[in-house]
C-alpha positions as CSV (number, residue, x, y, z in Angstrom):
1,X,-12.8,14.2,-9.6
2,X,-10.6,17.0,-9.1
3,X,-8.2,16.0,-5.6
4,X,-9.0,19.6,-4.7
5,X,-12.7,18.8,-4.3
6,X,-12.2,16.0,-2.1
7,X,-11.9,16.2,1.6
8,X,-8.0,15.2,3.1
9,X,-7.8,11.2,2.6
10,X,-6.9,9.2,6.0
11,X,-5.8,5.6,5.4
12,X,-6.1,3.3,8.3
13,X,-5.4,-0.5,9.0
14,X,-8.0,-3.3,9.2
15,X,-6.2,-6.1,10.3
16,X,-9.8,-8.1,10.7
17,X,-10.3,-7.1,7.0
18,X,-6.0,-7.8,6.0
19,X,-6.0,-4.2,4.4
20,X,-5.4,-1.2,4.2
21,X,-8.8,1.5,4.0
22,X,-8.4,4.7,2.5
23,X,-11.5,7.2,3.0
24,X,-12.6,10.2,1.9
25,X,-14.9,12.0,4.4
26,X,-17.3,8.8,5.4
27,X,-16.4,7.2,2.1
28,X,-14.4,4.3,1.6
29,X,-12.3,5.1,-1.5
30,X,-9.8,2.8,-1.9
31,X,-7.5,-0.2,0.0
32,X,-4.6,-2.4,-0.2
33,X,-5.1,-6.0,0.5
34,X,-2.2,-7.6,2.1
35,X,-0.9,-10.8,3.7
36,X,1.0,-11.5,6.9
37,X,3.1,-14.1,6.5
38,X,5.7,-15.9,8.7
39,X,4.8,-15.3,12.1
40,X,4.2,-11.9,11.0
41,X,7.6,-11.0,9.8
42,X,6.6,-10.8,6.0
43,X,3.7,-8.5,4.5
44,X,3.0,-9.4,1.4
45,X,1.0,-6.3,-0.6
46,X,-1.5,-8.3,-2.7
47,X,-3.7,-5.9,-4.5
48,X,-4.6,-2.2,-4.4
49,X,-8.4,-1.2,-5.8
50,X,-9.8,2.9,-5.5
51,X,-13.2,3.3,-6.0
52,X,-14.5,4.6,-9.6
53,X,-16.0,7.7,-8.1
54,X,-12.6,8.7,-6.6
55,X,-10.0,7.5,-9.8
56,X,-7.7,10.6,-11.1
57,X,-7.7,12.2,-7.4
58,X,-3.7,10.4,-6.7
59,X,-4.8,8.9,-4.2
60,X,-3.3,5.0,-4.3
61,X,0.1,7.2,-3.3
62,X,-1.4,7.7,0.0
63,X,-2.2,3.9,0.1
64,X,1.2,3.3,-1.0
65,X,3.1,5.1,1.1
66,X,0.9,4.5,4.4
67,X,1.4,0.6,3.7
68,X,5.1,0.8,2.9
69,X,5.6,3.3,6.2
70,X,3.7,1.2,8.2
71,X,6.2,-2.4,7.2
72,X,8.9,0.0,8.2
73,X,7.7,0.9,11.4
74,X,6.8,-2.5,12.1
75,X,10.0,-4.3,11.1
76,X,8.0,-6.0,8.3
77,X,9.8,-7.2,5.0
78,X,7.8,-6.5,1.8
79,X,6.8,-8.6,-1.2
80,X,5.3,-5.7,-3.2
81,X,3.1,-8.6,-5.7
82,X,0.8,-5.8,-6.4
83,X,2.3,-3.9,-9.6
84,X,1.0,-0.5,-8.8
85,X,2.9,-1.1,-5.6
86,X,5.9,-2.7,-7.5
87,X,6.0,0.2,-9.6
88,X,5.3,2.7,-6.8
89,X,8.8,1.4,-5.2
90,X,10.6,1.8,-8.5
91,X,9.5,5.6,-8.5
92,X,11.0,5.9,-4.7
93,X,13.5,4.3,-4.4
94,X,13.6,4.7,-0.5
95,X,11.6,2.2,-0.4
96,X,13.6,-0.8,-1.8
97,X,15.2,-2.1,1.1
98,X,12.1,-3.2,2.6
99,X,12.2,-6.1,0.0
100,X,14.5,-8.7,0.8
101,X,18.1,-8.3,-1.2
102,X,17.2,-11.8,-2.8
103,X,13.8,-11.4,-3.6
104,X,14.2,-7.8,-5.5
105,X,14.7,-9.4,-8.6
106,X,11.8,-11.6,-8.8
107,X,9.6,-8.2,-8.6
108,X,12.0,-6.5,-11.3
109,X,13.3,-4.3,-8.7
């Protein structure tokens, strides 16, 4: 799928759901499952799925970025233990200070 076929992703939060929803039109198309963690100080970024019908269309950069934005404005620390979200940090590196100094290493960043 071509991402000029598609109509403008919007990715939300489902806290009831602990991810992250990117749709397409009335299409789910993708998420990130996460995990808040003490006393909602730590998010940890478990896993990040897009739907067959929508791979090839970029679009797991608008669930990175939403999820990453969204710790920031929230004050939340990051365990990136998804590697498309590990590597996603590596590739902007504006990112990196929302995982702890101590933990970078441990996710090779």
């Amino acid at each position: 799928m071509e991402s000029a076929d598609i109509d403008a992703p919007v990715v939300t939060d489902n806290p009831a759901s602990s991810r992250y929803e990117l749709h397409v039109g009335t299409e789910l198309a993708g998420f990130v499952t996460y995990l808040l963690r003490q006393h909602d100080t730590v998010i940890s970024l478990l896993h990040t799925e897009i739907e067959p019908a929508f791979q090839g269309a970029h679009l797991a950069t608008h669930l990175a970025r939403f999820s990453l934005d969204d710790a920031r404005k929230r004050g939340l620390a990051v365990l990136p233990f998804c590697p498309y979200i590990t590597s996603w940090i590596k590739k902007h590196p504006e990112y990196a200070d929302l995982v702890p100094q101590g933990q970078r290493a441990d996710f090779g960043l």
